[in-house]
Short mmCIF file of C-alpha atoms in Angstrom, two decimals:
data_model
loop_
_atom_site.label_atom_id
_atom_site.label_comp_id
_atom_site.label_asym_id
_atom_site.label_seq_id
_atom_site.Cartn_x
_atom_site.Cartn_y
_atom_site.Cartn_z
CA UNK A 1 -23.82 -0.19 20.58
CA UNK A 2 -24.29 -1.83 23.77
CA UNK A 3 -21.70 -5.15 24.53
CA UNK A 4 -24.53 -7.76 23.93
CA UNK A 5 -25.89 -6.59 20.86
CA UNK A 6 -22.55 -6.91 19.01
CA UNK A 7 -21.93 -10.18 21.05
CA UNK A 8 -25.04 -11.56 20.13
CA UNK A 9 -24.01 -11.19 16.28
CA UNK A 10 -20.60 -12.28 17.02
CA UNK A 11 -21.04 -15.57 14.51
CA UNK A 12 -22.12 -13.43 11.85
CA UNK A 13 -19.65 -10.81 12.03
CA UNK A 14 -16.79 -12.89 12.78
CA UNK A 15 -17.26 -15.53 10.34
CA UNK A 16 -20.75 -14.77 7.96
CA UNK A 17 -22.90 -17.72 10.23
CA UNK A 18 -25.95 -16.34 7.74
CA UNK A 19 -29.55 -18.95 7.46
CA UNK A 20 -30.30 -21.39 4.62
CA UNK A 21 -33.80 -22.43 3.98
CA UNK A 22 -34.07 -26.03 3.89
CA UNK A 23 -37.29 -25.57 2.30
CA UNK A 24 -36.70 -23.30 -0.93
CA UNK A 25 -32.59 -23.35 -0.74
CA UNK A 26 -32.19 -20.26 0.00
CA UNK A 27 -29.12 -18.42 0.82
CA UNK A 28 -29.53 -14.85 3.51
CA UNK A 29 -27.03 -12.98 4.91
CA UNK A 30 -27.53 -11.13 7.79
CA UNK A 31 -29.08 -14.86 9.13
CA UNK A 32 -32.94 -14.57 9.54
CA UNK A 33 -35.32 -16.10 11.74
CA UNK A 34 -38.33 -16.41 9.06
CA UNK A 35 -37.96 -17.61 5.46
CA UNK A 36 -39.32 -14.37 3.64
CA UNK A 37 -39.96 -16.64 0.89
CA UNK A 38 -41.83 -19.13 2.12
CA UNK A 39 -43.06 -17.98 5.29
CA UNK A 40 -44.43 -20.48 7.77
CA UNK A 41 -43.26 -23.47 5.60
CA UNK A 42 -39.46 -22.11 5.64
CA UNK A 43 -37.09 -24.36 7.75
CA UNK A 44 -34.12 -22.09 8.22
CA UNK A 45 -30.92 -23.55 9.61
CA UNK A 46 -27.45 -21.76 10.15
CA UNK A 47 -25.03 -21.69 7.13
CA UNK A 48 -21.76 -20.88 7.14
CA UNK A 49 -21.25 -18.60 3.87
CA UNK A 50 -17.94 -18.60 1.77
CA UNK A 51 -15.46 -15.54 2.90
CA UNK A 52 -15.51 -14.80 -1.12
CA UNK A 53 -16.83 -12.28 -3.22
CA UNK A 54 -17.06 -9.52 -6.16
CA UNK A 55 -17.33 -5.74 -5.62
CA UNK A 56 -20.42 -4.60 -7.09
CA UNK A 57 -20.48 -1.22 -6.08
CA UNK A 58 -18.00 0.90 -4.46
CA UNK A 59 -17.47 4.55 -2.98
CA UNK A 60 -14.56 6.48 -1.36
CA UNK A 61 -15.24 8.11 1.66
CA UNK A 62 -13.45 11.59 2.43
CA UNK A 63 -15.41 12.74 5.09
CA UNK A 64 -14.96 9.71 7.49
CA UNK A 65 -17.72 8.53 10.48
CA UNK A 66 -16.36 8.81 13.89
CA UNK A 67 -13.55 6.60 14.99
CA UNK A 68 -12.67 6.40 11.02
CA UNK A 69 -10.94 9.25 10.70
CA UNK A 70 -7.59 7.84 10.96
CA UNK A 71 -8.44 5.48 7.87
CA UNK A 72 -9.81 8.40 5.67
CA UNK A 73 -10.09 8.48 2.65
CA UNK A 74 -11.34 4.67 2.65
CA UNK A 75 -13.76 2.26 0.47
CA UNK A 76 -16.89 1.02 1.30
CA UNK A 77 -18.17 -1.60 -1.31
CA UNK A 78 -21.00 -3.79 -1.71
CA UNK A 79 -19.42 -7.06 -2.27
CA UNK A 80 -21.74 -9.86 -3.50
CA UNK A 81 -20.38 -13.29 -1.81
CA UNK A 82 -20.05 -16.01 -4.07
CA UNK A 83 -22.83 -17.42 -1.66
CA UNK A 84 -25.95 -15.22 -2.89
CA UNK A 85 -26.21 -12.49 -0.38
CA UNK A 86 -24.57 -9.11 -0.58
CA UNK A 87 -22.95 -7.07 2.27
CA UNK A 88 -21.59 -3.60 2.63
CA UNK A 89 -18.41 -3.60 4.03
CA UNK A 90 -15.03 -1.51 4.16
CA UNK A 91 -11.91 -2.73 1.88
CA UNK A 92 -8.88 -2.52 3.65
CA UNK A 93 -5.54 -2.93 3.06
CA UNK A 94 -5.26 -1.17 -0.25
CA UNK A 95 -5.71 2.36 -2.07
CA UNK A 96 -8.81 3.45 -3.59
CA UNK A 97 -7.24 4.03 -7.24
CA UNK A 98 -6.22 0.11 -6.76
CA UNK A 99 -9.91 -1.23 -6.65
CA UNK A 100 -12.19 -1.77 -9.60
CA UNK A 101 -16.13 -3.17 -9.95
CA UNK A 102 -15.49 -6.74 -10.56
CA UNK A 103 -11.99 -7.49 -8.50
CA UNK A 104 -12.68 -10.81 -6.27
CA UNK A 105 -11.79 -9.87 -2.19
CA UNK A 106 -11.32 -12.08 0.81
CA UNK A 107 -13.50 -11.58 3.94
CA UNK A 108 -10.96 -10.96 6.34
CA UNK A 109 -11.47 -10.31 10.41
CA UNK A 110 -10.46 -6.68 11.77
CA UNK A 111 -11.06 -4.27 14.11
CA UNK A 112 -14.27 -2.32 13.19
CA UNK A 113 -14.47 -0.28 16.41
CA UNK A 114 -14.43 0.67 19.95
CA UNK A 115 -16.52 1.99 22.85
CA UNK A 116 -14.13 4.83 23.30
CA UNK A 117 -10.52 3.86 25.05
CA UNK A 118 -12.02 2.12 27.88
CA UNK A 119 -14.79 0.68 26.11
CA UNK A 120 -15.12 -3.15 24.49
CA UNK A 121 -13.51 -3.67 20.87
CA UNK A 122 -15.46 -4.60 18.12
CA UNK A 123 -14.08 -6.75 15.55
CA UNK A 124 -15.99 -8.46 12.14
CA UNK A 125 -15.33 -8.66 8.60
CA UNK A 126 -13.83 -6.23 5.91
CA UNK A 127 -12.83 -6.90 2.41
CA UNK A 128 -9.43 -6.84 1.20
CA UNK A 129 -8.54 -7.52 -2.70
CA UNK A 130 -7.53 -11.24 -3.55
CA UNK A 131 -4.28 -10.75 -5.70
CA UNK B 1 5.38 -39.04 24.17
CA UNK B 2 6.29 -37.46 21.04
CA UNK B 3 4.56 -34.64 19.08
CA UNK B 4 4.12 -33.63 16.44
CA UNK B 5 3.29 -30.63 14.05
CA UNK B 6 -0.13 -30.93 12.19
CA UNK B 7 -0.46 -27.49 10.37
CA UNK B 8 0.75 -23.86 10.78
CA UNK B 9 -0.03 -20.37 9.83
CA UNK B 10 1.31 -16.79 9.30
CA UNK B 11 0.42 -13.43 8.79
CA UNK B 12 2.34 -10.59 8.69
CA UNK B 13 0.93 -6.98 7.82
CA UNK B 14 0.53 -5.42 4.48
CA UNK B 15 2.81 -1.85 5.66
CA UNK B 16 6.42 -1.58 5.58
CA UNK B 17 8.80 1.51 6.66
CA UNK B 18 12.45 1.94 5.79
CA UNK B 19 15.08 2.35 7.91
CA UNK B 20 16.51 5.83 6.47
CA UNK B 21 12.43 7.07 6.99
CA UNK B 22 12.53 6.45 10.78
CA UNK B 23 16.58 7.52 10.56
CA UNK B 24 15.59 10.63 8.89
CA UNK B 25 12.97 12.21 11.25
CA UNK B 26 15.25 11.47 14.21
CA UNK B 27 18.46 13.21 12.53
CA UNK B 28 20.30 9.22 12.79
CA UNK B 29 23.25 8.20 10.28
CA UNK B 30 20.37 5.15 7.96
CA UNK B 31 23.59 3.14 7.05
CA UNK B 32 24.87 3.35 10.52
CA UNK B 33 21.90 1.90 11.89
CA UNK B 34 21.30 -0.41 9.07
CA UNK B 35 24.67 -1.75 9.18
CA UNK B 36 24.73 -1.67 12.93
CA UNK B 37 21.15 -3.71 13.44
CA UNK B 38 21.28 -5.78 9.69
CA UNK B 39 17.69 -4.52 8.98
CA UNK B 40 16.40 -2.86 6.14
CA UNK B 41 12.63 -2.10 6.88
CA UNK B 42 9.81 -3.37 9.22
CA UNK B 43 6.26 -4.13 9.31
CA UNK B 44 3.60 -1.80 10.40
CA UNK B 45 0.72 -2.53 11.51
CA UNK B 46 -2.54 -1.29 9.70
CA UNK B 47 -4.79 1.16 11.49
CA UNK B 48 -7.59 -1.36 12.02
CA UNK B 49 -5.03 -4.26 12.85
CA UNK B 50 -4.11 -5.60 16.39
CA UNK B 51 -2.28 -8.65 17.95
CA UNK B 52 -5.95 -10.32 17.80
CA UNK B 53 -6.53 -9.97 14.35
CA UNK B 54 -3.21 -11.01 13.70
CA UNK B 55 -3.43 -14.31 15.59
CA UNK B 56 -6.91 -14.84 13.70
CA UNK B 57 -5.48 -14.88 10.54
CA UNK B 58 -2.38 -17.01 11.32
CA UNK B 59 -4.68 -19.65 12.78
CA UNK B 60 -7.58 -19.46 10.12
CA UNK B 61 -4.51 -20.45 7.98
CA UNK B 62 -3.30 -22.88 10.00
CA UNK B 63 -6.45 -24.77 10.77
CA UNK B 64 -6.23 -24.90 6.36
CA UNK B 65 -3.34 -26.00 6.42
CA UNK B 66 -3.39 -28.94 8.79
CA UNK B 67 -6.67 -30.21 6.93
CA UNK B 68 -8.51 -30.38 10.45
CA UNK B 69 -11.93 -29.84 11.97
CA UNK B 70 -11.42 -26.54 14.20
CA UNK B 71 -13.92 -28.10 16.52
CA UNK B 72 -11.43 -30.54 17.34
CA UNK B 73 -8.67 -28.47 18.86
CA UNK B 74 -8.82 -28.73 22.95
CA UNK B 75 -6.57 -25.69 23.59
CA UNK B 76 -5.77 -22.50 22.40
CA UNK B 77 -2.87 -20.47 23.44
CA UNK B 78 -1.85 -17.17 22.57
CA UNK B 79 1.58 -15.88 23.41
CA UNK B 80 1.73 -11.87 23.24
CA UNK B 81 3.59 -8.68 24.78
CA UNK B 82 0.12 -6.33 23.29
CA UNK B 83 -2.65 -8.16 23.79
CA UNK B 84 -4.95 -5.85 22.73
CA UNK B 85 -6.76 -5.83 26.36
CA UNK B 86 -4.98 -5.22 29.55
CA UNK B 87 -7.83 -8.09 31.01
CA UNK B 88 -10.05 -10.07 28.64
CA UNK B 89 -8.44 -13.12 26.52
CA UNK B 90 -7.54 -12.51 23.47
CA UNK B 91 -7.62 -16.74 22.80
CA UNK B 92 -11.25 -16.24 22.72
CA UNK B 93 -11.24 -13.79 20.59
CA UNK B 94 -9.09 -15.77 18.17
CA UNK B 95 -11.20 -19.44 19.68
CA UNK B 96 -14.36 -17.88 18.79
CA UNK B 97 -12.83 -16.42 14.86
CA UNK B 98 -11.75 -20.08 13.95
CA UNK B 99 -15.00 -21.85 15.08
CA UNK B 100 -13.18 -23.84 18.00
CA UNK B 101 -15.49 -22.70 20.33
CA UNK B 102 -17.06 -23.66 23.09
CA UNK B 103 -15.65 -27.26 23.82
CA UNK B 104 -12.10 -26.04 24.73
CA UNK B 105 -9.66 -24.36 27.17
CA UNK B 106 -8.03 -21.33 26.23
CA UNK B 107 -5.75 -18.80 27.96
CA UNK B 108 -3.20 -16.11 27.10
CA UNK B 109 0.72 -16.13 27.83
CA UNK B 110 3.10 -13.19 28.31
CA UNK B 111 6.91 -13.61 28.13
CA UNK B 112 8.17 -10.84 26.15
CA UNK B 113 9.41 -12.01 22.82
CA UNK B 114 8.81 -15.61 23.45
CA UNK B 115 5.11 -16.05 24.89
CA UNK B 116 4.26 -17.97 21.55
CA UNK B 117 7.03 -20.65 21.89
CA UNK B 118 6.18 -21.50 25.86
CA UNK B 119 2.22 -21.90 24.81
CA UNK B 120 3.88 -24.78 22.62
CA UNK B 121 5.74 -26.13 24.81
CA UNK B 122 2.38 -26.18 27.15
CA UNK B 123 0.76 -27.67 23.79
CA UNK B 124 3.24 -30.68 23.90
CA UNK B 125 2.37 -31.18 27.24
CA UNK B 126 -1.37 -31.50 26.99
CA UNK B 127 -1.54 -33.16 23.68
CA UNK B 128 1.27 -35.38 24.52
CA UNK B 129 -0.24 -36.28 27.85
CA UNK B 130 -3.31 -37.05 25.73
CA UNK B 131 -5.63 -34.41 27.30
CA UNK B 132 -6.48 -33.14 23.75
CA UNK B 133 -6.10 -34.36 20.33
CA UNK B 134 -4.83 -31.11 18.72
CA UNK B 135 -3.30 -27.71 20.55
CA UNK B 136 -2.95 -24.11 18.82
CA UNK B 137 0.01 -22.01 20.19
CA UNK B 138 0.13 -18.73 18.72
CA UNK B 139 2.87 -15.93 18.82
CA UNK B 140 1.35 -12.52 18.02
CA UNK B 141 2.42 -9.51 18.26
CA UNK B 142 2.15 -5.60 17.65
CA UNK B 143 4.89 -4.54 19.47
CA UNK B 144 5.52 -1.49 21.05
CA UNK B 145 8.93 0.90 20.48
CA UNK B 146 8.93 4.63 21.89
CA UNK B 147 9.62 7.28 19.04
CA UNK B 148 13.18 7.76 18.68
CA UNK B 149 14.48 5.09 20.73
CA UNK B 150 16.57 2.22 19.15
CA UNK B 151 13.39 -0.58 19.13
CA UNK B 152 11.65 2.07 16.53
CA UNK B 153 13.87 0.39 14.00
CA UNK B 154 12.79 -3.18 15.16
CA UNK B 155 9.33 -3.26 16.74
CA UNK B 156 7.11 -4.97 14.13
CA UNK B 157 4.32 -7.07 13.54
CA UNK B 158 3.36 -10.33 12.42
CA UNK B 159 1.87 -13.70 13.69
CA UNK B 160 2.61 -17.27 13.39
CA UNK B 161 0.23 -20.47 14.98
CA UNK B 162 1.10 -23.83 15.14
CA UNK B 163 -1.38 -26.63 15.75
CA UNK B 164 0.69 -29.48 17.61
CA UNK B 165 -1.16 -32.65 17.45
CA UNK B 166 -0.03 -36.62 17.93
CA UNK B 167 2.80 -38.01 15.88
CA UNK B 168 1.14 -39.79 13.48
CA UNK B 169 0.73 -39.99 9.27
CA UNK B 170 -0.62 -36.41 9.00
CA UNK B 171 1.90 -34.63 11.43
CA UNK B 172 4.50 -32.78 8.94
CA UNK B 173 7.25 -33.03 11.52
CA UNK B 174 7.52 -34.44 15.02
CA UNK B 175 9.12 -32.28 17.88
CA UNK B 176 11.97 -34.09 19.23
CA UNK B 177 12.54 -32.48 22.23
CA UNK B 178 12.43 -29.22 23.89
CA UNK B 179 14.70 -27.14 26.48
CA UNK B 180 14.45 -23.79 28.35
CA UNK B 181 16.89 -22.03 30.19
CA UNK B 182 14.99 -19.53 32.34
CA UNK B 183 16.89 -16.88 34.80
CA UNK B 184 15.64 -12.77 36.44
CA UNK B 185 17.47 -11.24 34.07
CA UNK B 186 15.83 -7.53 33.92
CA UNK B 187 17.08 -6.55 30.33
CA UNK B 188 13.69 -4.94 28.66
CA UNK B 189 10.65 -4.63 30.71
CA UNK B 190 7.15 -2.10 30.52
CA UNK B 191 5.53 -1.24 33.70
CA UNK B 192 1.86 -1.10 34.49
CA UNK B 193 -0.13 1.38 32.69
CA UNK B 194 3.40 2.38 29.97
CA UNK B 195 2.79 2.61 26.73
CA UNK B 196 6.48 1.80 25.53
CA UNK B 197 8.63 -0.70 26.74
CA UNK B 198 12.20 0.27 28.46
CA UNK B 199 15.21 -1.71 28.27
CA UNK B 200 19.07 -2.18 29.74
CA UNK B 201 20.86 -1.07 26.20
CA UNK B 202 23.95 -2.83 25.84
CA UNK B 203 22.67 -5.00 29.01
CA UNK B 204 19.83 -6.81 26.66
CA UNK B 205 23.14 -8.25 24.74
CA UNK B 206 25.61 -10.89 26.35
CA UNK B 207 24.16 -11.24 29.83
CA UNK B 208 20.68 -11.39 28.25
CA UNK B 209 20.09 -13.02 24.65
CA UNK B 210 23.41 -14.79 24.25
CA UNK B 211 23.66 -16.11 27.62
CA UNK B 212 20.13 -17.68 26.90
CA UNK B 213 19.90 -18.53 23.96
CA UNK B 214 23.35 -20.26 23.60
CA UNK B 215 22.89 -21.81 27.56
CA UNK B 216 19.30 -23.56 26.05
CA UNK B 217 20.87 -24.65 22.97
CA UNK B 218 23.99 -26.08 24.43
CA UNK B 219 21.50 -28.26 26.93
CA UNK B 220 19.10 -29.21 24.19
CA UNK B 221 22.16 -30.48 22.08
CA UNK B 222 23.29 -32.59 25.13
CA UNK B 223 19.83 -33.73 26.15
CA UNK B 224 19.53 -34.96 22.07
CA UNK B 225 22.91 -36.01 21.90
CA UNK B 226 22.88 -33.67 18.84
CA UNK B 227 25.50 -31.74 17.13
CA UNK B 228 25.06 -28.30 14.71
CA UNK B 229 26.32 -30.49 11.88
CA UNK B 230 22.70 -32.72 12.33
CA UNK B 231 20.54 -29.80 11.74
CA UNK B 232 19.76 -28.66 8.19
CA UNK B 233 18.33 -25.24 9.32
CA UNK B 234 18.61 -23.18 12.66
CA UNK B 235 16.34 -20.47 13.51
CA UNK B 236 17.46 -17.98 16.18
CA UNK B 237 15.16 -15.64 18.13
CA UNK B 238 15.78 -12.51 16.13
CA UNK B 239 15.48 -8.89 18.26
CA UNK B 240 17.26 -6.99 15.11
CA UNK B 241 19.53 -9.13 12.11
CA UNK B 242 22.64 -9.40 14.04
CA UNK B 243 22.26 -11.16 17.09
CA UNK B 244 21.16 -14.53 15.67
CA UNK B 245 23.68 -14.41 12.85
CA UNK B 246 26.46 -13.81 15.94
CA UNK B 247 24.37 -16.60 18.30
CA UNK B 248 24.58 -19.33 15.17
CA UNK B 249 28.32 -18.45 14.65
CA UNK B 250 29.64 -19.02 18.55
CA UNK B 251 27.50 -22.34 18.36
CA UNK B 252 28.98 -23.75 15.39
CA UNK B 253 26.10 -22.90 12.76
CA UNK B 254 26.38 -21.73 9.58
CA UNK B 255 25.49 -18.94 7.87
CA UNK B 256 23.70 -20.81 5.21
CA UNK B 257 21.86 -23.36 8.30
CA UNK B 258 20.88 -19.85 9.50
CA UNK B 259 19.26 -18.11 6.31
CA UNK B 260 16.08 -19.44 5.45
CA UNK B 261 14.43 -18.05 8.81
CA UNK B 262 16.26 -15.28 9.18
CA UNK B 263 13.40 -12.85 8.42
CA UNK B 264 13.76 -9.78 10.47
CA UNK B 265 16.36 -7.58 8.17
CA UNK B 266 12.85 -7.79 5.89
CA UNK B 267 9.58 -7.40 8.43
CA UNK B 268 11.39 -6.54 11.53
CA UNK B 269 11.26 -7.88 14.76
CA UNK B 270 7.83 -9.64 15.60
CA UNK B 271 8.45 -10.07 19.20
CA UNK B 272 6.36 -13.30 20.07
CA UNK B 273 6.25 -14.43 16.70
CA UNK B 274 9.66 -13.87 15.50
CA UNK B 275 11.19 -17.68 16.17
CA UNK B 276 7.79 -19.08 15.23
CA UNK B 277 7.76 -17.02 11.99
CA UNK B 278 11.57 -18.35 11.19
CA UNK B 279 10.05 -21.66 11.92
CA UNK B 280 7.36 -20.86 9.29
CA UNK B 281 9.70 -20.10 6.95
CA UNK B 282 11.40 -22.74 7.19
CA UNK B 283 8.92 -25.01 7.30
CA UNK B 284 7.65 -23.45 3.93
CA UNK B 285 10.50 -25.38 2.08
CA UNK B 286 11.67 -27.87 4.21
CA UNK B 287 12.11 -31.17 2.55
CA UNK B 288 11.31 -34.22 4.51
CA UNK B 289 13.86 -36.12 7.17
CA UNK B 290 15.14 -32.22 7.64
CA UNK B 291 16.23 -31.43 11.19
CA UNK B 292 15.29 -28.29 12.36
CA UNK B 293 16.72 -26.20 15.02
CA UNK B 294 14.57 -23.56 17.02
CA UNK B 295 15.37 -21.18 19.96
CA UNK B 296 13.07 -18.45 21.08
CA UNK B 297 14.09 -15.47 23.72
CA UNK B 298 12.13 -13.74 26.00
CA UNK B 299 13.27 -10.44 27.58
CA UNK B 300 13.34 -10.77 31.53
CA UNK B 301 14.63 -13.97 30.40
CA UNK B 302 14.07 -17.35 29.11
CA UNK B 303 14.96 -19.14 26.17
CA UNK B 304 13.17 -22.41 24.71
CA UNK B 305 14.83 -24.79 22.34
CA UNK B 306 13.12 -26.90 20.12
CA UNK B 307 14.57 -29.84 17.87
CA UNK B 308 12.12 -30.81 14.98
CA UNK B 309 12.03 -33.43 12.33
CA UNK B 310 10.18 -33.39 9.13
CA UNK B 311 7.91 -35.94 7.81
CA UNK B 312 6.98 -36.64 4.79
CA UNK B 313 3.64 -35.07 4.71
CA UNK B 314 5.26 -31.76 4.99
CA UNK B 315 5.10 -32.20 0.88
CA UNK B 316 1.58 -33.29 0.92
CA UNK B 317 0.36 -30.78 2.67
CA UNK B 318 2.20 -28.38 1.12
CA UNK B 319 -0.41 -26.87 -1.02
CA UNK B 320 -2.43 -26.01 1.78
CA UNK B 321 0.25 -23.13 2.91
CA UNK B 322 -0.11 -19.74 2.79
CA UNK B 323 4.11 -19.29 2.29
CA UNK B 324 5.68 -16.64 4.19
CA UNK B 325 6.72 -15.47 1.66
CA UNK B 326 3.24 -14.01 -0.15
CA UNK B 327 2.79 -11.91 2.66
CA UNK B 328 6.50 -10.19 2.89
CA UNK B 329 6.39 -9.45 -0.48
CA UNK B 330 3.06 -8.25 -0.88
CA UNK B 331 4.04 -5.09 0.94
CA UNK B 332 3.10 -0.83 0.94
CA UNK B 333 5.18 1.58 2.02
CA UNK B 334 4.52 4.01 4.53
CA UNK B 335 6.19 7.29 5.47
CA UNK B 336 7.20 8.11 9.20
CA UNK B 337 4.03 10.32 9.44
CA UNK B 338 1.53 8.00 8.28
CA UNK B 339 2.92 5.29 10.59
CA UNK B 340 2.81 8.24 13.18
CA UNK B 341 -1.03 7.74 12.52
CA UNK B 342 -1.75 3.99 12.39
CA UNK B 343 0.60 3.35 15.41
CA UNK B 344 -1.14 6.17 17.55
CA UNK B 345 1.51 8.46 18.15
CA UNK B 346 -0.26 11.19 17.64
CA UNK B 347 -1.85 13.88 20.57
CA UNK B 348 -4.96 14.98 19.29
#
């Protein structure tokens, strides 16, 4: 990833800046530049979503991608904010056997990555369970 | 002009390891070393945690807790020994996470163990000066110990921010006064380009902590015209369980003014944050019209003392914390080989 694509979505993957139409209400997360409901007559503004949501989904991954391998075997969920939108993000801080569809998790901000050793760090958002 | 506290914030990692774990691999006697450095376990840590995300975390909290626009804060600094770039702010970073950005000056501090405490004292200064409305000082740390060397047992992580702000209604308690004793004292140190830290063994003792921290107390006592007997708590920089316990006793403290933020037999020693988290915990139960003793130490050396009052919107806000407490108990824990792997120990 080059250094100003992630720090051009910095606001959304540090704290969920997503869009809300002024014109139908509409919640979207990643944030949007065009209301794909109502087209022309959207008026999309930036919206700061909730850091709150359910796991909808879930799966454990064994084989891990690169620069994961450390975290292995870890969850990836799709979480549906209490917002609207859905993401797809990693739960940390926990054991897989711990996690259920249903259990409420925080947004909170971690290190997602880096460009090799001398390379920038990327940090955003990653689940963890809400006890 | 006085100061005052407007909210705080902690954080302290999910992963714990024993003692005997760490005592085990290196062939070490686990009571020996309990007994010798009054510590049971520390914190670890996760693999996708650094000093950053630490400090992010303490201050999201903190900006809760002090019911305040994060727009509104004028500086950020962040006090750390592993900031997780050798060049590149982590107060951005952490400016940036809480939505403070852009209207504000931000910068990072390094003083070994007690970075965090001299970013507040440079908070009191600007906000008292009336440069900025609110300040955010932040201790963070993920510190660094080599394997098998004493700090193994110590070097922890955790995080603590404090927004310091005028000395009005919604401040929780005012900072009375502050007072550093600062010498070249070389008792811990890491060079350029080191991964682990070195230090003077037996050296990082009298000459070093107590001659600091008891030299910044004693002049922060006289400069208050204060006594130990007008302080409900004290909170000691805390390097392992011992020192502060033997730092209260030669100053007159008691074991019981000493307690409530004594916090490293349980998580370790948090390098920047460790005073700041003993503040926190403090702070967590504090009743108001409480006097509150802090002193912070910094290898290489320096101490800052801090008196502080509390107010009675320390109750009223109370139900914005995020107690200490939650996250020590809320705890995993990890074997010496899986902390091998989250703390990067490993040659691959």
């Amino acid at each position: 990833m080059s250094v100003a694509r992630f720090w051009r979505e910095i606001p959304s993957r540090y704290n969920l800046i997503g869009s809300k139409c002024g014109n139908c209400n509409k919640i979207m997360f990643p944030p949007r530049f065009i209301c794909p409901y109502c087209r022309r007559t959207g008026k999309l503004e930036p919206y700061n979503l909730r850091k709150k949501g359910k796991i909808v989904s879930y799966t454990v991954v064994h084989a891990a991608a690169n620069g994961f391998e450390e975290q292995a075997p870890y969850t990836l969920a799709i979480v549906e904010l209490d917002d609207g939108p859905s993401v797809t993000t990693q739960i940390t801080d926990c054991n897989h056997s711990e996690i259920n569809i249903g259990d409420t998790v925080e947004l909170v901000f971690r290190r997602m990555g880096q460009d090799g050793e001398d390379g920038v760090i990327y940090y955003g958002y990653k689940g963890r369970l809400l006890k | 002009m006085a100061v005052g506290i407007t909210g705080y914030g902690v954080y302290v990692p999910r992963y714990r390891i024993k003692a005997e774990e760490i005592a085990k691999v290196w062939g070490a006697d686990p009571e020996k070393i309990k007994h010798g450095l009054n510590i049971t376990e520390k914190s670890v840590p996760g693999p996708d945690e650094d000093a950053a995300t630490i400090a992010v975390e303490a201050a999201r909290n903190a900006v809760s807790h002090a019911g305040i626009n994060a727009r509104d804060i004028g500086v950020i600094y962040v006090g750390s020994e592993s900031h997780p770039y050798a060049v590149k702010p982590t107060a951005t970073i952490v400016a940036e996470a809480i939505e403070a950005t852009p209207n504000l000056t931000a910068a990072d501090y390094e003083f070994a163990c007690k970075a965090g405490t001299a970013g507040l004292q440079a908070c009191m200064g600007v906000v008292g000066f009336g440069m900025m409305n609110y300040g955010m000082a932040i201790g963070t740390d993920t510190s660094q110990g080599a394997p098998g060397d004493a700090l193994e047992y110590t070097a922890a992580a955790g995080g603590a921010s404090f927004i310091i702000g005028n000395n009005g209604s919604e401040a929780i308690a005012t900072i009375e006064g502050t007072c550093s004793f600062t010498t070249d004292t070389p008792d811990f140190w890491r060079r350029e380009m080191r991964p682990y830290p070195r230090h003077g063994g037996r050296f990082t003792g009298k000459p070093a902590y107590f001659k600091h921290v008891l030299s910044a107390t004693h002049a922060l006592l006289r400069k208050l015209k204060l006594t130990p007997q007008d302080f409900a708590y004290a909170v000691f920089h805390q390097p392992n369980g011992k020192f502060p316990v033997q730092a209260a006793k030669e100053l007159g403290f008691s074991k019981t003014q000493v307690a409530q933020g004594l916090l490293t037999p349980k998580i370790g020693n948090t390098y920047s944050a460790a005073s700041m988290l003993g503040l926190a915990s403090v702070l967590d139960i504090a009743k108001p019209n409480e006097r509150i003793l802090v002193v912070s130490y910094g290898s290489g050396a320096g101490s800052d003392a801090f008196s502080i009052l509390t107010h009675d919107a320390i109750e009223k806000k109370r139900k914005n914390t995020v107690p200490i407490s939650k996250y020590i108990n809320q705890k995993e824990y990890v074997d010496y080989s899986t902390y091998a792997k989250y703390r990067g120990l490993l040659v691959k």
